[in-house]
Every structure is written in structure tokens, then in C-alpha cells.
XYZ file of C-alpha atoms in Angstrom:
126
model
C 232.851 63.409 131.611
C 234.710 62.645 134.889
C 233.723 59.211 136.982
C 231.093 60.958 139.034
C 229.191 62.509 136.232
C 229.706 58.998 134.185
C 228.157 57.070 137.357
C 225.575 59.861 137.846
C 224.237 59.440 134.186
C 224.716 55.443 134.188
C 222.403 55.491 137.413
C 219.487 57.662 136.085
C 219.114 55.623 132.836
C 218.929 52.589 135.284
C 216.236 54.541 137.454
C 213.899 55.549 133.994
C 214.525 51.954 132.664
C 213.133 50.559 135.615
C 210.107 53.195 136.008
C 209.128 52.355 132.344
C 208.986 48.545 133.644
C 207.142 49.018 136.593
C 204.693 51.540 135.289
C 204.008 48.998 132.515
C 202.786 46.161 134.809
C 200.703 48.107 136.935
C 197.844 46.185 136.425
C 196.302 47.167 139.447
C 196.230 50.903 138.832
C 194.186 50.427 135.564
C 192.157 47.388 136.636
C 189.799 46.673 139.679
C 191.748 43.466 141.144
C 188.782 43.276 143.581
C 185.892 42.942 141.003
C 185.221 40.219 138.222
C 182.978 40.746 135.413
C 181.675 37.959 133.006
C 181.124 38.978 129.227
C 179.844 37.167 126.418
C 180.255 38.573 122.646
C 181.786 38.332 119.330
C 185.343 39.432 118.597
C 185.598 42.515 116.214
C 189.191 42.740 116.346
C 192.336 40.853 117.624
C 195.517 42.399 118.074
C 198.295 39.914 118.610
C 200.982 42.083 119.284
C 203.995 42.573 122.202
C 203.615 43.042 124.775
C 200.006 42.523 125.569
C 197.539 41.554 122.521
C 194.516 43.176 122.578
C 190.820 42.671 121.515
C 187.934 44.354 120.512
C 184.447 42.382 121.644
C 181.112 43.259 120.609
C 179.026 42.668 123.631
C 175.055 42.848 123.170
C 173.148 45.568 125.273
C 169.381 44.419 126.556
C 168.218 46.552 124.221
C 169.652 45.044 120.847
C 172.571 47.532 120.502
C 176.135 46.365 121.345
C 178.971 47.996 123.112
C 182.426 47.479 121.766
C 185.063 46.403 124.784
C 188.661 46.787 124.572
C 190.283 43.994 126.427
C 193.885 43.592 127.180
C 195.338 39.890 127.753
C 198.449 38.363 129.088
C 201.596 38.264 127.315
C 202.169 36.548 123.967
C 204.298 34.012 125.692
C 201.910 33.538 128.140
C 198.878 33.059 125.255
C 201.350 30.820 123.212
C 202.144 28.333 126.247
C 198.448 27.696 126.227
C 197.888 27.243 123.090
C 196.646 30.680 121.566
C 197.887 32.185 118.701
C 197.018 34.880 116.358
C 194.706 32.548 114.048
C 193.189 30.696 117.468
C 190.301 33.487 117.315
C 189.007 34.759 114.349
C 186.586 37.884 113.994
C 183.022 37.035 114.267
C 183.465 34.291 117.039
C 181.850 33.932 120.197
C 183.793 34.420 123.194
C 182.788 34.328 126.817
C 185.544 35.836 129.355
C 185.902 37.115 132.806
C 187.664 40.327 132.992
C 188.709 42.761 135.593
C 187.148 45.779 134.496
C 188.564 49.320 134.364
C 188.731 51.371 137.068
C 187.316 54.692 135.440
C 184.253 52.671 134.242
C 184.915 52.710 130.572
C 184.081 49.587 128.244
C 187.438 47.909 128.890
C 189.164 45.228 131.037
C 191.718 42.447 131.648
C 190.920 39.405 130.797
C 191.259 36.480 133.398
C 189.706 33.604 131.886
C 188.903 32.951 128.429
C 186.196 30.350 126.898
C 186.714 29.173 123.212
C 183.935 26.644 122.406
C 184.725 23.796 125.175
C 187.997 25.203 125.835
C 188.494 27.164 128.778
C 191.871 29.121 129.586
C 193.138 30.852 132.623
C 194.967 33.475 132.144
C 197.828 34.674 134.798
C 198.476 38.793 135.262
C 202.030 39.392 134.632
């Protein structure tokens, strides 16, 4: 391959990597940044994995049923810097969160603030 072809291939690779990284952090395209919702419920499952941990929380409805919300959090580095790790929250624990809800209306969101007992954590969007 000549120099021109090699350079073009390298540029295409860099553009693809940049597109993936940009797409990963497009919080505004999935969640409504202008609306916050407060949820209270019990943790069903915590997935403490990179790049962003997630949790399933059962939020009670007025009729006595519960809706399972899928919530994404800030990065593992962000959480551990605030003292939250994979054993900090256990299934069955009560949580109170302020979230940015999903734009499509599904029971999903991005956690902005998290209350665990008497501790409050403000999580930044990365």
C-alpha cells in the first residue's frame, strides 16, 4: 500500500474510534437533561461494570404493583471516588434517587443524585 493509502486508512480508523467514543457519551440523546424525577424503591440488581454501572430498582406504584426501572450511573471511577463500590448497595436496600428520565418514556434514567440511608451522593455526568 502506498503512503496515500496508508494515511487514508489511518485517518478512517481514527474517525471511527472518535465516533464510537462520542456516541458512548451522548447522554443528552437518550435522557432528558431538562427534567429530573425523584424515585424511591428497592434495589433488585446492581451491575458494577465498565464503562457505566447500572441498576434495576423496583419502584412501587399507587396500585401496589412495582415497576422495574433500569438506571445508568456515572462511571466506576466517579462512583469509587465518592466511596461507592460493588458492595456498597445490596439487593433489597431502599434507595432514593434523582434521575434524568429516558426521552422515550421507558422506565429508565441516568442517576444524578443517590441517597443511601443518611448519605447523599451527587454524581456528575461524564
